[in-house]
mmCIF file of C-alpha atoms in Angstrom:
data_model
loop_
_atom_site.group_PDB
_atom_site.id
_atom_site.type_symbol
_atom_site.label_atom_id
_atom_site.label_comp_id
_atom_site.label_asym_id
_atom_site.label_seq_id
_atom_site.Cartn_x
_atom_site.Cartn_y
_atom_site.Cartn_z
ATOM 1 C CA UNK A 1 50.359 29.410 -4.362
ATOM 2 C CA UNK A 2 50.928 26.896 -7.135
ATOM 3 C CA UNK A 3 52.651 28.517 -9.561
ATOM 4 C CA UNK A 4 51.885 26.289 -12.555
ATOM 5 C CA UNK A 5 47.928 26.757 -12.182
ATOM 6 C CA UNK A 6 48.566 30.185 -12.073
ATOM 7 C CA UNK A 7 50.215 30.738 -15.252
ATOM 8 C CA UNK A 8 48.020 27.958 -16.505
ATOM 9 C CA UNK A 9 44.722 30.297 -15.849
ATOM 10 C CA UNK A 10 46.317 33.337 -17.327
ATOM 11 C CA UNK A 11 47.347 31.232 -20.600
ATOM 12 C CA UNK A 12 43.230 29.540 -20.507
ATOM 13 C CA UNK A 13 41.790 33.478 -20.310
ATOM 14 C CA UNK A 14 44.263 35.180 -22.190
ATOM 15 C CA UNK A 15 43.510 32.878 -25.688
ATOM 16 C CA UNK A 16 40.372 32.660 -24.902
ATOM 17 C CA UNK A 17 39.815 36.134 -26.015
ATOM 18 C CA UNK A 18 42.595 36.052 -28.520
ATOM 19 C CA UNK A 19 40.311 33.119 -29.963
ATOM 20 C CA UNK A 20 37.999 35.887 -30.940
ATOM 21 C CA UNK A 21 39.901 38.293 -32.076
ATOM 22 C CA UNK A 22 42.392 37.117 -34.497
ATOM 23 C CA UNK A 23 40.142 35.089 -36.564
ATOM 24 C CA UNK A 24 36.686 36.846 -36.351
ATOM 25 C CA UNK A 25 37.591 40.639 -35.958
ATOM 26 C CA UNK A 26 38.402 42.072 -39.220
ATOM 27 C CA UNK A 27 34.956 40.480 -40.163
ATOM 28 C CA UNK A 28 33.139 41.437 -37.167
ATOM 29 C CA UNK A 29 33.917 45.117 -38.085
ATOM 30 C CA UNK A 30 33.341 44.599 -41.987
ATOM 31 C CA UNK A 31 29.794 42.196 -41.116
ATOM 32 C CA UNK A 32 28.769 44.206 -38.086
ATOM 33 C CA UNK A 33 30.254 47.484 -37.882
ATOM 34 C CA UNK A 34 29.422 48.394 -41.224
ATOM 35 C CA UNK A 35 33.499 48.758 -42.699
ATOM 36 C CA UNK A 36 34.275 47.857 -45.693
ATOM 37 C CA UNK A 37 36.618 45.409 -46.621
ATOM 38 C CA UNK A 38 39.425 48.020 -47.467
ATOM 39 C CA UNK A 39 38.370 50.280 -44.476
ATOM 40 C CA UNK A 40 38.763 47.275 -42.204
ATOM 41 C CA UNK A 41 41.909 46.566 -43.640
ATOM 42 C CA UNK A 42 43.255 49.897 -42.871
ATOM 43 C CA UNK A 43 42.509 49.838 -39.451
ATOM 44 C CA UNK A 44 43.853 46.762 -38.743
ATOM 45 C CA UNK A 45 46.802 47.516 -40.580
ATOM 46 C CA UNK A 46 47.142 50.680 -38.401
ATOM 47 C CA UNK A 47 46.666 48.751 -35.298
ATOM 48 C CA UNK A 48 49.210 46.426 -36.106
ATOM 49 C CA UNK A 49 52.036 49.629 -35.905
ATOM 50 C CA UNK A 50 50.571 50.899 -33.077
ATOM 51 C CA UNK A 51 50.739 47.471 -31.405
ATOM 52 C CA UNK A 52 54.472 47.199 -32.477
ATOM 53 C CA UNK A 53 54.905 50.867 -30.347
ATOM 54 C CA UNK A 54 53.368 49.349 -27.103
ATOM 55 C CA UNK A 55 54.697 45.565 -27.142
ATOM 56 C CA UNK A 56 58.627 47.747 -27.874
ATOM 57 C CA UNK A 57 57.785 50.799 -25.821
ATOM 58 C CA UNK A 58 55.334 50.902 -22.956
ATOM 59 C CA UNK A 59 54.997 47.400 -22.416
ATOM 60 C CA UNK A 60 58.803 47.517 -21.486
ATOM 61 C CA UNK A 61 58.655 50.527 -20.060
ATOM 62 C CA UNK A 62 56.117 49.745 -17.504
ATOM 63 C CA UNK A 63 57.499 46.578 -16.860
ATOM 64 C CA UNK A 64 60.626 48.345 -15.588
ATOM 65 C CA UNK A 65 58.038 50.511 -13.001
ATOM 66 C CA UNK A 66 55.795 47.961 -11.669
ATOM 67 C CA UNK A 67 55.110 44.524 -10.713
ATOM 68 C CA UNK A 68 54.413 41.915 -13.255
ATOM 69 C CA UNK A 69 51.123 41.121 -11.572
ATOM 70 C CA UNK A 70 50.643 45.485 -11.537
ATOM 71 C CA UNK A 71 51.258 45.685 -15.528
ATOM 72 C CA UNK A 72 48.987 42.488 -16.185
ATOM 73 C CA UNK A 73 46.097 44.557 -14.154
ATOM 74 C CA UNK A 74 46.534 47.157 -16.011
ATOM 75 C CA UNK A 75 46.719 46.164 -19.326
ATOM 76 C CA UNK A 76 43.291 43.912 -18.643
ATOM 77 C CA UNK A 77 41.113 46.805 -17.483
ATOM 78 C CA UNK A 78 42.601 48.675 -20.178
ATOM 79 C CA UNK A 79 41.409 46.276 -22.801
ATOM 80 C CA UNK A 80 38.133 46.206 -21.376
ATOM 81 C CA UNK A 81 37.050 49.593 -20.662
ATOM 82 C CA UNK A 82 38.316 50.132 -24.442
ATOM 83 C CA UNK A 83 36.465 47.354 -25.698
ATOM 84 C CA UNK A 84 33.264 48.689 -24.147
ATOM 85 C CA UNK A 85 33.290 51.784 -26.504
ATOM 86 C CA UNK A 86 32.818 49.580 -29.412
ATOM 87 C CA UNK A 87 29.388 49.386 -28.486
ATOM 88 C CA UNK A 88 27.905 52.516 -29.812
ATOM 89 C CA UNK A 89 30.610 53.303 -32.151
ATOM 90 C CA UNK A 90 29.514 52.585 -35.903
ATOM 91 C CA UNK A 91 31.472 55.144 -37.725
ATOM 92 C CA UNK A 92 34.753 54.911 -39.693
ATOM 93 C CA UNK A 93 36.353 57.531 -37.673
ATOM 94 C CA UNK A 94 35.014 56.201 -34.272
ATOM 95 C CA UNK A 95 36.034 52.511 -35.044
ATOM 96 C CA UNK A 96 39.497 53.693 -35.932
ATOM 97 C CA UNK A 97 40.034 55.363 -32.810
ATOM 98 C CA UNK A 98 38.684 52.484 -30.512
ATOM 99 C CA UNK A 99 40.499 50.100 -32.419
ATOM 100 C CA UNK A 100 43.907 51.922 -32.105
ATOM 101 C CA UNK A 101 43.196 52.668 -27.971
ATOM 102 C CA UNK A 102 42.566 48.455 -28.371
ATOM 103 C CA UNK A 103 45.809 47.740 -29.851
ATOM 104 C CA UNK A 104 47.553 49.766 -27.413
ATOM 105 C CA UNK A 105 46.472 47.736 -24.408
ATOM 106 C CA UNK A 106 45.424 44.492 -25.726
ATOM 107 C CA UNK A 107 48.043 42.678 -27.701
ATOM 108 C CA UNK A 108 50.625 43.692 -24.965
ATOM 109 C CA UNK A 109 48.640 41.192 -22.419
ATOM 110 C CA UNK A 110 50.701 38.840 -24.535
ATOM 111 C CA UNK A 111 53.779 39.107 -23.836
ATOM 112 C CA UNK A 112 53.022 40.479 -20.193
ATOM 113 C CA UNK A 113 51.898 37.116 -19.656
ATOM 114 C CA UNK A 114 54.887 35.580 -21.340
ATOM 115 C CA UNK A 115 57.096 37.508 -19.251
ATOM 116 C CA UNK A 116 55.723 35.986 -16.054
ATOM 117 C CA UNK A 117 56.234 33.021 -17.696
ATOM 118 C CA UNK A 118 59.830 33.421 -18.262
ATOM 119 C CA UNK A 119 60.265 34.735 -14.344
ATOM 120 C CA UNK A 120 58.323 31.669 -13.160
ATOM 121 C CA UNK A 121 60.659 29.467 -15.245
ATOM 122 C CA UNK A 122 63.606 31.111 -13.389
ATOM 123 C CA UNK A 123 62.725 30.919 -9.948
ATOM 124 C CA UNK A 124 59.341 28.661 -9.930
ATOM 125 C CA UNK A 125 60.453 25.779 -11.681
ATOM 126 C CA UNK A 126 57.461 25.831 -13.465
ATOM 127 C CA UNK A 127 57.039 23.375 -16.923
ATOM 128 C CA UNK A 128 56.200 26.184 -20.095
ATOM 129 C CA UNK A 129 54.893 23.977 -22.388
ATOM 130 C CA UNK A 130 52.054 22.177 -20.308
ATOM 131 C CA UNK A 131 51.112 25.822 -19.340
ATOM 132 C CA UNK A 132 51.058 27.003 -22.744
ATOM 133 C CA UNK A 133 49.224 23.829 -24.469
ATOM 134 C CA UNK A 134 46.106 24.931 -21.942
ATOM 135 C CA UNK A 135 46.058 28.373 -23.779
ATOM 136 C CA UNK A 136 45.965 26.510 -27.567
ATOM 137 C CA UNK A 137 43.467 24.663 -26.454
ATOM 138 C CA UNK A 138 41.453 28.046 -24.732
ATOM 139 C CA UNK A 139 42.171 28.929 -28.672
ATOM 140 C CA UNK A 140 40.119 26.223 -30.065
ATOM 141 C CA UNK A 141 37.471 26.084 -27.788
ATOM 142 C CA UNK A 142 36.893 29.491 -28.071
ATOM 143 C CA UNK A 143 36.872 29.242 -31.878
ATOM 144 C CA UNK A 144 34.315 26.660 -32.021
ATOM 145 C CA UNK A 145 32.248 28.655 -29.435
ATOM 146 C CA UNK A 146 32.488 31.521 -31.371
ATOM 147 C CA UNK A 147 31.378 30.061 -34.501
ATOM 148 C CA UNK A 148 28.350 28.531 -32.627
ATOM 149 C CA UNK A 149 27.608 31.962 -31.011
ATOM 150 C CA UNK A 150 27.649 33.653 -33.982
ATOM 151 C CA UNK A 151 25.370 31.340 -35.568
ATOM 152 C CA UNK A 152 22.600 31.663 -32.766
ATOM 153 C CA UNK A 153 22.873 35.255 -31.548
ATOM 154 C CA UNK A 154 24.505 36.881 -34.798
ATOM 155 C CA UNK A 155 28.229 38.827 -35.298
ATOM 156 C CA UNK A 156 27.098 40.692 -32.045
ATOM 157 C CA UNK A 157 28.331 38.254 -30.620
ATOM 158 C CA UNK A 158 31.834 38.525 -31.170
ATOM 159 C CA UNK A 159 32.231 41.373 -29.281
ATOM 160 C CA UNK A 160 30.137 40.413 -26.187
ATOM 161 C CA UNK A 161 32.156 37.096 -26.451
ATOM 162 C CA UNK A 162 35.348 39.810 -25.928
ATOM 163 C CA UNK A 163 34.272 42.050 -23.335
ATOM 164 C CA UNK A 164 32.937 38.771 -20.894
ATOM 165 C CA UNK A 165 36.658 36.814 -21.389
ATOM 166 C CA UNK A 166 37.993 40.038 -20.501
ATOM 167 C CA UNK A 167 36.125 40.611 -17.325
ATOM 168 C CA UNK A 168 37.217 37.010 -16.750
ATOM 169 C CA UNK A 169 41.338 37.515 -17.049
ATOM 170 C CA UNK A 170 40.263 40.844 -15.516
ATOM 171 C CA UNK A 171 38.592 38.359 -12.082
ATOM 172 C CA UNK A 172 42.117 35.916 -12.616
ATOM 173 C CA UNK A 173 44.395 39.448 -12.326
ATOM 174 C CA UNK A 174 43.002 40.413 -9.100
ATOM 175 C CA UNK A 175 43.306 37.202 -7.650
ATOM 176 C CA UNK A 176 46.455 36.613 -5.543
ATOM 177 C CA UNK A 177 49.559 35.789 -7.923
ATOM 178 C CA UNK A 178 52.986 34.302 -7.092
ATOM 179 C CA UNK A 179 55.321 36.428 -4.581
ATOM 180 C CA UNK A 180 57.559 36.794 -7.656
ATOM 181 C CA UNK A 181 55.343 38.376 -9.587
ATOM 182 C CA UNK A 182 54.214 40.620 -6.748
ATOM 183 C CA UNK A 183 57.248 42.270 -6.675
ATOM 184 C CA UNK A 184 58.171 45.443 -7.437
ATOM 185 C CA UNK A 185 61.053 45.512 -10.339
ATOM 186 C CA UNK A 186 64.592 46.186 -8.518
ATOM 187 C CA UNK A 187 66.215 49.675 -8.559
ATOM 188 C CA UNK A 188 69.072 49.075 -10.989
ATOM 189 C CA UNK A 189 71.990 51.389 -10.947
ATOM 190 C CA UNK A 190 72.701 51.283 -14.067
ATOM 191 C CA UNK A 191 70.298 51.525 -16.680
ATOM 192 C CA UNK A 192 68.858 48.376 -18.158
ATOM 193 C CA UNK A 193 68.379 49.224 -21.850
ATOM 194 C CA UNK A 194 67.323 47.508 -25.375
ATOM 195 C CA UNK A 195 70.508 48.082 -26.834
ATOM 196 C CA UNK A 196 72.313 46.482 -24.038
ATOM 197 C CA UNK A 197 70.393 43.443 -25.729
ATOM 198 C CA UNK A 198 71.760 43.791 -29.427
ATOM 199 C CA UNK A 199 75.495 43.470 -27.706
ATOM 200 C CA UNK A 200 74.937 39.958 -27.384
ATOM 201 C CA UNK A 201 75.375 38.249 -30.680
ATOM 202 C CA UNK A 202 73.535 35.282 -30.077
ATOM 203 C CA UNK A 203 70.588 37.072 -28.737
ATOM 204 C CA UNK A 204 70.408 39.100 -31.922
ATOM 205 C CA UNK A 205 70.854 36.102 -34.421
ATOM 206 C CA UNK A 206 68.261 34.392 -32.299
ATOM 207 C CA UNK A 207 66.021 37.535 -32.927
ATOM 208 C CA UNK A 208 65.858 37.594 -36.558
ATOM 209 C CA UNK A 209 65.359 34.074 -36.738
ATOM 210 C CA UNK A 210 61.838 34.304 -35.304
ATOM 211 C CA UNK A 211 61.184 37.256 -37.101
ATOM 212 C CA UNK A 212 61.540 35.414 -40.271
ATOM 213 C CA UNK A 213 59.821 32.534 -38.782
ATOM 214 C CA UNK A 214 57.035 33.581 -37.137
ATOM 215 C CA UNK A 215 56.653 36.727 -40.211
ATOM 216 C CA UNK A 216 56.582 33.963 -42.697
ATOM 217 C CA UNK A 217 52.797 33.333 -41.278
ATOM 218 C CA UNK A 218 51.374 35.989 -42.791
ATOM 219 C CA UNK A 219 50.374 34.584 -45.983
ATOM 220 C CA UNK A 220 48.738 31.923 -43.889
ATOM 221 C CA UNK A 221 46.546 33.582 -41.184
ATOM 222 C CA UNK A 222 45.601 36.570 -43.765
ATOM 223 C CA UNK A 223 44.725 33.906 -46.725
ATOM 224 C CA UNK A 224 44.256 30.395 -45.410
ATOM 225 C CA UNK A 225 40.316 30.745 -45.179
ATOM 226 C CA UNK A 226 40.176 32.265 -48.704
ATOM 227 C CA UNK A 227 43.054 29.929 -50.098
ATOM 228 C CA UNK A 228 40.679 26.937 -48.689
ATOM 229 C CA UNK A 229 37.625 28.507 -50.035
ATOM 230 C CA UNK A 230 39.846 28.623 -53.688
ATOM 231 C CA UNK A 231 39.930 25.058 -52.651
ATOM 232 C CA UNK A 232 35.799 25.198 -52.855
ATOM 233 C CA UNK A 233 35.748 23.614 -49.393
ATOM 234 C CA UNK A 234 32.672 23.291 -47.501
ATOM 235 C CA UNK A 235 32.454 26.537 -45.288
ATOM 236 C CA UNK A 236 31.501 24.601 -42.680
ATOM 237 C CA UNK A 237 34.733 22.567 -42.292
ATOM 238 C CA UNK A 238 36.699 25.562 -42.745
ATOM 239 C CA UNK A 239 37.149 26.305 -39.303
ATOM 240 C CA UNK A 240 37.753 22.884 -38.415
ATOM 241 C CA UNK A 241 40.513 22.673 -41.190
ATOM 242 C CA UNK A 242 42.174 25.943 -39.596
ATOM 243 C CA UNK A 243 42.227 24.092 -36.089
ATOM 244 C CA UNK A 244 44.146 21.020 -37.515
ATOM 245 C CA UNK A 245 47.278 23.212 -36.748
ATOM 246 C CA UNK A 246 46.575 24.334 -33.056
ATOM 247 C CA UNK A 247 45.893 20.736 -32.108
ATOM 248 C CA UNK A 248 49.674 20.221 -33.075
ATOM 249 C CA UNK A 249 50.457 22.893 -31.181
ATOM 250 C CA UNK A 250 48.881 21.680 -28.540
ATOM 251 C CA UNK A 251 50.238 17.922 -28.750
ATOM 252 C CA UNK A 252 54.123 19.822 -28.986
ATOM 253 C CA UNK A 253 53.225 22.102 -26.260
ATOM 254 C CA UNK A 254 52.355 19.266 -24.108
ATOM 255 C CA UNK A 255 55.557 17.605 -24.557
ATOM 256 C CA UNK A 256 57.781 20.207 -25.127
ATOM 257 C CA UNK A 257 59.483 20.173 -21.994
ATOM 258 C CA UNK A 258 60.755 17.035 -22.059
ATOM 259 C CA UNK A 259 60.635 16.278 -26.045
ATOM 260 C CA UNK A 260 64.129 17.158 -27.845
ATOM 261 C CA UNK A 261 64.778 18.933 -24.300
ATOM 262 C CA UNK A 262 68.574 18.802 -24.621
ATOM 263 C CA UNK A 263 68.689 20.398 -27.917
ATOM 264 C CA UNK A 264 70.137 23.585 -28.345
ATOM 265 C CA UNK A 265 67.672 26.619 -28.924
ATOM 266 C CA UNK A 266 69.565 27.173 -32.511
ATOM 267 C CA UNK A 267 68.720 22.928 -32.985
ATOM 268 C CA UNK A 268 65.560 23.495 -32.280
ATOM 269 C CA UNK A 269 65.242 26.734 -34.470
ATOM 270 C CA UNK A 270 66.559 24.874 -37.403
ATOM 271 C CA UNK A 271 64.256 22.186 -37.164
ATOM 272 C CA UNK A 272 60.824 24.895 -36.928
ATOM 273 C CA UNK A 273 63.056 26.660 -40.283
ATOM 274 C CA UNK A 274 63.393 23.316 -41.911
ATOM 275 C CA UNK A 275 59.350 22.165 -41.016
ATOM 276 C CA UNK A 276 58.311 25.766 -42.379
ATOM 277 C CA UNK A 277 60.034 25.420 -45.746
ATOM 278 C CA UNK A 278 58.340 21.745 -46.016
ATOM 279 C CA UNK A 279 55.334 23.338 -44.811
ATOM 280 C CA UNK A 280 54.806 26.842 -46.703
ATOM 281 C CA UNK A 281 56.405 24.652 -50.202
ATOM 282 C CA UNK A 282 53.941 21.476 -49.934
ATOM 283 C CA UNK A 283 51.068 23.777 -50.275
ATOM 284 C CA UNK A 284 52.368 25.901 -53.116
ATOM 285 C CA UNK A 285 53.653 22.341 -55.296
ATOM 286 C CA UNK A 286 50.550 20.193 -54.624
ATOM 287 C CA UNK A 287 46.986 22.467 -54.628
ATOM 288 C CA UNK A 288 44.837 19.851 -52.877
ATOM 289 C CA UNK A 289 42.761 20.141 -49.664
ATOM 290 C CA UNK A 290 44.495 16.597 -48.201
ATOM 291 C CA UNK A 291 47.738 18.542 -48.612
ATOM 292 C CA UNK A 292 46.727 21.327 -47.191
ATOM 293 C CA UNK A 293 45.612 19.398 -44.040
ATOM 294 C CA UNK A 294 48.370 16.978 -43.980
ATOM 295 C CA UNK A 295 50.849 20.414 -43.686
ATOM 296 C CA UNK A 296 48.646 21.692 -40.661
ATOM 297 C CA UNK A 297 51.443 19.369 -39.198
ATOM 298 C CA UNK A 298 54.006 21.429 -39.671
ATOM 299 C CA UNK A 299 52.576 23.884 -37.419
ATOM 300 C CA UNK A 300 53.814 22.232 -34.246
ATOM 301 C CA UNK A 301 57.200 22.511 -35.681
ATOM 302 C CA UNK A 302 56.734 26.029 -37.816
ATOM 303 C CA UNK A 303 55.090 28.256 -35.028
ATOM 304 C CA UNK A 304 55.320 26.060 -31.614
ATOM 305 C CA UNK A 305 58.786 25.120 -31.703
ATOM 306 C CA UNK A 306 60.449 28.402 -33.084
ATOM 307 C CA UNK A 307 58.498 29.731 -30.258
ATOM 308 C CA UNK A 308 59.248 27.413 -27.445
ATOM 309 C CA UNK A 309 62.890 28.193 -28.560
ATOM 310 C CA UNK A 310 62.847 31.859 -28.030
ATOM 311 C CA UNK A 311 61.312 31.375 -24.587
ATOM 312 C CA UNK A 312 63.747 28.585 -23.202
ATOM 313 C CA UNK A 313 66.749 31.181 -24.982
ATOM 314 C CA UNK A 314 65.808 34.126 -22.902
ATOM 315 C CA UNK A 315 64.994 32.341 -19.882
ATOM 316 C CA UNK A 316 68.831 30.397 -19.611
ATOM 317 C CA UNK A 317 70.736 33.295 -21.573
ATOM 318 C CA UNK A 318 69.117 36.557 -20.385
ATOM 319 C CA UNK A 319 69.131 38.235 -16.950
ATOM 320 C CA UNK A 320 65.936 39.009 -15.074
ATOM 321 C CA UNK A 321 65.152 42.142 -15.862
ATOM 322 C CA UNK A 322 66.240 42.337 -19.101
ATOM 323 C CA UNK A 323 62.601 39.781 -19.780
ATOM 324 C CA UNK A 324 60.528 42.268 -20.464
ATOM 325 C CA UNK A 325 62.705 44.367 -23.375
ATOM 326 C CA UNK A 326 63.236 40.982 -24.919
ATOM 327 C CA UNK A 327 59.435 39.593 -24.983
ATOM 328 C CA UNK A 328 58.684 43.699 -26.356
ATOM 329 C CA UNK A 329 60.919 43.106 -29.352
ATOM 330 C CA UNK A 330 59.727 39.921 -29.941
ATOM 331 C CA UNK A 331 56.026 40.686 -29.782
ATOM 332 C CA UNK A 332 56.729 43.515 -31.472
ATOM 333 C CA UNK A 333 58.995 42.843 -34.573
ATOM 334 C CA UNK A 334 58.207 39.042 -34.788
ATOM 335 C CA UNK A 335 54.357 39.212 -34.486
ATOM 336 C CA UNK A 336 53.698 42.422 -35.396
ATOM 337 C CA UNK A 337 55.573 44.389 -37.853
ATOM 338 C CA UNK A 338 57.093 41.518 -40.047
ATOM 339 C CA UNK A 339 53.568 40.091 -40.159
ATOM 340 C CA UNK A 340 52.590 43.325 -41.496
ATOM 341 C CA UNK A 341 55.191 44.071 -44.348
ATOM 342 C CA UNK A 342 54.819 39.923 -45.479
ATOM 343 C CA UNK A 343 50.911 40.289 -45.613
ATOM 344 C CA UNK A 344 51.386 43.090 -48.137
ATOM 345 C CA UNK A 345 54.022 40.952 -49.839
ATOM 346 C CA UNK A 346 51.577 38.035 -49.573
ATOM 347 C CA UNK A 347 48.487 39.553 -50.879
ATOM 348 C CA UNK A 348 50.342 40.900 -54.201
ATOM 349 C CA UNK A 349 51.608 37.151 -55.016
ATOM 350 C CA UNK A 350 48.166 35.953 -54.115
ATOM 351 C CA UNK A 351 46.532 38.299 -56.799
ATOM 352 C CA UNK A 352 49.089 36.344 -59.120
ATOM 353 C CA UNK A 353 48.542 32.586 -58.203
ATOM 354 C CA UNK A 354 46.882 31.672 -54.804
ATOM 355 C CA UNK A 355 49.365 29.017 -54.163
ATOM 356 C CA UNK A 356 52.412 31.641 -54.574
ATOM 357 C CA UNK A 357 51.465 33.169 -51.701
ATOM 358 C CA UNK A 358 52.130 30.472 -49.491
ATOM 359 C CA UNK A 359 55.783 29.507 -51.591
ATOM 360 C CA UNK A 360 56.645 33.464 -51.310
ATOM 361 C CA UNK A 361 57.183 33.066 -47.294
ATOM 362 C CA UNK A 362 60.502 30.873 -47.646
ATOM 363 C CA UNK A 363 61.923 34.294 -48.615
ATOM 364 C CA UNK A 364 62.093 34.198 -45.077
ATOM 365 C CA UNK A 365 62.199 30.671 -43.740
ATOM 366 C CA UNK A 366 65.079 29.694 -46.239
ATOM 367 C CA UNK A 367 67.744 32.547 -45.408
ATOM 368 C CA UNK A 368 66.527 31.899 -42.065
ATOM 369 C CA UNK A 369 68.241 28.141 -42.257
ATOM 370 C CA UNK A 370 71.077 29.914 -43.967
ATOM 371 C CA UNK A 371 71.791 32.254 -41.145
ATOM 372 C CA UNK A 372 71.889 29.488 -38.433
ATOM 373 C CA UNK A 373 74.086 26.961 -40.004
ATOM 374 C CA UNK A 374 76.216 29.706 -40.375
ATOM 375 C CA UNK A 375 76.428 31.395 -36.448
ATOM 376 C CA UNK A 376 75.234 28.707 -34.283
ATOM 377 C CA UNK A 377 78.248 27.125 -33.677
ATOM 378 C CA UNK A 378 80.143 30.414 -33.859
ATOM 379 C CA UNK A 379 77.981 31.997 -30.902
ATOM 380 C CA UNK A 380 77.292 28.464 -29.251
ATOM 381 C CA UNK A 381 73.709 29.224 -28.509
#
């Protein structure tokens, strides 16, 4: 079994799919479904809480119950049976529903598969970042496809495009997987708890780092199309524009295990804290599309190395089977929740000045450098 394939193929499926659904689903539901744009807000709003509850709760909770190969099986046929009810739904109250059941099983495939990761990294020697640079660029294929699909078949598309990379990671899950990840979790004694994890200092300064980190991407994700259509760029080179980033990603990811490898995790934080207040700044202070392209850059140091950090801290400083608690809090305070309360925040500077909305996320990225010049060397991490 090679190990690195294997992680490789669950990283190529697994964006893929997220490739259609963070950028196209809010529309699909508003373009296809028949929502309107504050109805598909709400549910997607709603999701994101209920996604925080699984990625904290049951994700965890599972984890502690079953293999990691057993919770990654799961979790896919979840998805999919779910996202087969979307088919006749149409109504408000149906669509809600659906897309709550969706949030409960889908965005914890995430860090499910992240978790492997980290286990694979313990005991499979396996390199992260080449593993993970195959599932940006799943991302921007599957963007480009999408936007072709869409163009030839319609928004049906969308969801079709969903339910066949599903049956896909749903084929890769049933497939044999790495002895490790076979296994059955071992019977602990004592119980292995989340607050076992907020004793460790370091752990919790690293925590709140990439909460403000990865939160500060709100404004970005929610408003970047609109902020470039502000910009009165060509719809069609939108969704290249938007890619700019993940192709840093992709280049970091790449090299990521072996480029600034003997930094510390809190180095490497401060950098991705430092590259985000460049980042989120350069578009507020200079309105121009070259400047908005030239700071798709800063992703690879914004997003891709705050989150290569977090991984390579919980895979030297954490135990086993405390992976799975750690990867839940992370999914579910750093990409869910924090994403939540900043797009609100977000949205009410963008109703002032576009641009603000972009500046208003180094309320995060800027205490964020504050707090690690002031504990790394204090907690040594």
């Amino acid at each position: 079994m090679n190990h690195q394939r294997w992680l490789s193929k669950n990283f190529i499926t697994f964006f893929f799919t997220w490739g259609v659904f963070l950028p196209y689903w809010t529309g699909w539901l508003v373009s296809h479904k028949g929502l309107s744009i504050a109805q598909a807000s709400l549910v997607m709003s709603l999701g994101l809480v209920v996604r925080a509850g699984s990625t904290m709760f049951l994700f965890p909770s599972l984890s502690k119950r079953w293999s990691n190969k057993m919770v990654l099986v799961f979790f896919t046929a979840f998805s999919l049976a779910v996202a087969l009810l979307y088919v006749p739904a149409n109504s408000f109250s149906s669509l809600l529903m659906i897309t709550l059941l969706f949030h409960i099983a889908y965005p914890a495939l995430l860090p499910a598969v992240e978790s492997s990761a980290t286990v694979l990294m313990q005991q499979g020697g396996i390199e992260y970042g080449k593993a993970r640079s195959f599932g940006s660029i799943a991302f921007i294929v599957s963007v480009l496809i999408i936007s072709m699909f869409t163009g030839v078949f319609g928004e049906q598309a969308i969801l079709w495009s969903m339910i066949l990379g599903l049956v896909g990671m749903l084929v890769i899950q049933l497939m044999p997987a790495p002895e490790m990840l076979s296994e059955k979790p071992k019977v602990i004694k004592k119980a292995v708890s989340m607050k076992q994890l907020f004793s460790r200092g370091s752990f919790v300064v690293v925590l709140i780092v990439v909460i403000l980190l990865q939160g500060a991407h709100a404004a970005y994700y929610n408003y970047g199309y609109i902020y470039l259509q502000h910009l009165n760029v060509n719809p069609f080179y939108i969704g290249m524009v938007l890619n700019v980033a993940v192709l840093f990603e992709v280049l970091y990811f790449l090299k990521a295990d072996t480029f600034l490898a003997k930094w510390r995790p809190s180095s490497l934080l401060l950098l991705a804290a430092i590259g985000a207040s460049v980042r989120w700044g350069l578009i507020f202070i200079f309105p121009s599309i070259w400047i908005f392209i030239l700071s798709q850059a800063l992703h690879a140091l914004s997003f891709g190395v705050a989150h290569y950090a977090f991984i390579r801290f919980i895979s030297k400083e954490l135990p086993q089977e405390q992976m799975a608690n750690a990867q839940g809090l992370y999914s579910a305070f750093a990409m869910s929740l924090s994403a939540a309360v900043l797009t609100l925040f977000g949205g009410m500077l963008y109703e002032i000045e576009p641009g603000l909305a972009f500046l208003g996320m180094t309320v995060c990225t800027i205490p964020a450098i504050v707090l690690l010049l002031a504990t790394r060397n204090r907690f040594h991490y």
